[in-house]
Amino acid sequence: MRAMKSLIGDAVLAVLITLIGIVGTLGADHWTATAHRPIDGVGLVLVAATGLVLVLRRRQPVVTLLVAAALTSTYLLLGFTYGPILLALMIAVYTLARHRPPATSVPTAFAALVLLLVHIFTSATAVPGLLGVIPGSAWVVVPFAMGSVVRLQREAASRARAEVLRQRVDDERLRIAQEVHDVVGHGLAAIKMQADVALHVLPKKPEQAEVALEAISRTSSDALEELRATLALVRRTASQGPTPGLARLDDLRKRMSEAGVQVQLVTNGRPRELPAAVDLTGYRILQESLTNVLRHSGDKRAEATIDYATDALVITVTNPLTGSPGDSGGLGIPGMRRRVASLGGEFTAGPTGDGRFEVQARLPIEGHP
């Protein structure tokens, strides 16, 4: 379809340039005072042919220019006056420079220039020598320069679009990796802790091992459910499970409790519906922070505070600093920082002065869908 539109556009342009060429040549022949061969049928045929060949200008720019240059050179060698035939030649030169790389366009344009300048050294009416070459060359050099500039600008714009697309793909890959890390990492950490408990109590208290195994089953089911929902979102299909959000904090706290982490949850302000991006990010901050407590803290206790401010959601998670601070160079804290930064929020994570480790995220509510 696009090729057909281009061909139709070129055909219309070719007919228009041909009409302009014929009418303009008749006028130039009548009003030009310098000695020249009067225009006749041969001259008009050359003018018309030069204009009509432009119908192939984008499909075959090299052939179009060489044919237009040969016809124009013949026209001038026969002694006809300068006229609109040169307009068709300039369009052919411009098209070549616009649509072909220098490796092809430069030698073709040079050949066209040589053909065009032949009449200067053979015609008695042309300005001889360098005085004729300089203005004669402008008919090729100027449109070639214009076409080259447009081509370079288009190529630069294309590279910029490709770079933007590549950056978007990289960002999407990073987002997916972070989502999968948060879902799978949280689930596996809880499962590992519960499995360790089951192995420890199995010889002496098998009934407690059964409780731990049931918790492993529930945790793995929840993790699979979240993973399916995440992958469904990536595929842009309907989610197969509830979207993670602050409404599921009770489930999160229950899973952490079964894994051995006691979570004290405090809510300040009136809970309300949040933008989807803020709701999901808030949940992931809490999930990853508590998972880090499970993995790294020797004291399996944590306090989570959710503040519903007027213009922001503030989440704070603290725990006794009895293990390695943070997540040992993993994706956890850097991932949380990237999530918060993508929403224009503020994020801090580190030890406090009273022997605790604190993660705090401030997520602006306005401006998010």
Short mmCIF file of N, CA and C in Angstrom, two decimals, residues 168-184 227 230-231 233-236 331 339:
data_model
loop_
_atom_site.label_atom_id
_atom_site.label_comp_id
_atom_site.label_asym_id
_atom_site.label_seq_id
_atom_site.Cartn_x
_atom_site.Cartn_y
_atom_site.Cartn_z
N ARG A 168 13.34 1.29 26.06
CA ARG A 168 12.05 0.83 26.58
C ARG A 168 12.06 -0.68 26.77
N VAL A 169 12.65 -1.39 25.81
CA VAL A 169 12.73 -2.85 25.93
C VAL A 169 13.58 -3.23 27.14
N ASP A 170 14.72 -2.54 27.32
CA ASP A 170 15.58 -2.82 28.47
C ASP A 170 14.85 -2.53 29.78
N ASP A 171 14.12 -1.42 29.82
CA ASP A 171 13.37 -1.08 31.03
C ASP A 171 12.30 -2.12 31.32
N GLU A 172 11.64 -2.60 30.26
CA GLU A 172 10.61 -3.60 30.45
C GLU A 172 11.21 -4.91 30.94
N ARG A 173 12.36 -5.28 30.39
CA ARG A 173 13.03 -6.49 30.85
C ARG A 173 13.42 -6.37 32.33
N LEU A 174 13.92 -5.19 32.70
CA LEU A 174 14.29 -4.98 34.09
C LEU A 174 13.07 -5.04 35.00
N ARG A 175 11.95 -4.47 34.53
CA ARG A 175 10.73 -4.50 35.33
C ARG A 175 10.25 -5.93 35.53
N ILE A 176 10.27 -6.71 34.45
CA ILE A 176 9.83 -8.10 34.55
C ILE A 176 10.74 -8.89 35.48
N ALA A 177 12.06 -8.66 35.32
CA ALA A 177 13.01 -9.37 36.20
C ALA A 177 12.77 -9.01 37.66
N GLN A 178 12.46 -7.73 37.93
CA GLN A 178 12.20 -7.31 39.31
C GLN A 178 10.92 -7.94 39.85
N GLU A 179 9.87 -8.00 39.00
CA GLU A 179 8.62 -8.61 39.42
C GLU A 179 8.83 -10.09 39.76
N VAL A 180 9.51 -10.80 38.85
CA VAL A 180 9.74 -12.22 39.09
C VAL A 180 10.61 -12.43 40.32
N HIS A 181 11.62 -11.56 40.50
CA HIS A 181 12.47 -11.66 41.69
C HIS A 181 11.66 -11.49 42.96
N ASP A 182 10.79 -10.48 42.97
CA ASP A 182 10.01 -10.22 44.17
C ASP A 182 9.06 -11.38 44.49
N VAL A 183 8.41 -11.91 43.46
CA VAL A 183 7.45 -12.99 43.69
C VAL A 183 8.16 -14.28 44.08
N VAL A 184 9.10 -14.70 43.23
CA VAL A 184 9.77 -15.98 43.46
C VAL A 184 10.69 -15.90 44.68
N LEU A 227 2.85 -15.29 40.47
CA LEU A 227 3.66 -15.40 39.27
C LEU A 227 2.79 -15.48 38.03
N THR A 230 1.54 -12.03 37.32
CA THR A 230 2.60 -11.18 36.76
C THR A 230 2.83 -11.50 35.29
N LEU A 231 2.90 -12.79 34.96
CA LEU A 231 3.12 -13.17 33.57
C LEU A 231 1.93 -12.82 32.71
N LEU A 233 0.04 -10.25 33.16
CA LEU A 233 0.15 -8.81 32.95
C LEU A 233 1.17 -8.51 31.87
N VAL A 234 2.27 -9.24 31.86
CA VAL A 234 3.28 -9.05 30.83
C VAL A 234 2.71 -9.37 29.46
N ARG A 235 1.88 -10.42 29.39
CA ARG A 235 1.29 -10.81 28.11
C ARG A 235 0.10 -9.94 27.75
N ARG A 236 -0.26 -8.99 28.63
CA ARG A 236 -1.40 -8.12 28.43
C ARG A 236 -2.71 -8.89 28.30
N LEU A 331 19.25 -8.17 44.33
CA LEU A 331 18.36 -7.26 43.61
C LEU A 331 17.38 -6.55 44.53
N ARG A 339 12.09 0.97 41.80
CA ARG A 339 10.63 1.05 41.78
C ARG A 339 10.15 2.43 42.27
#
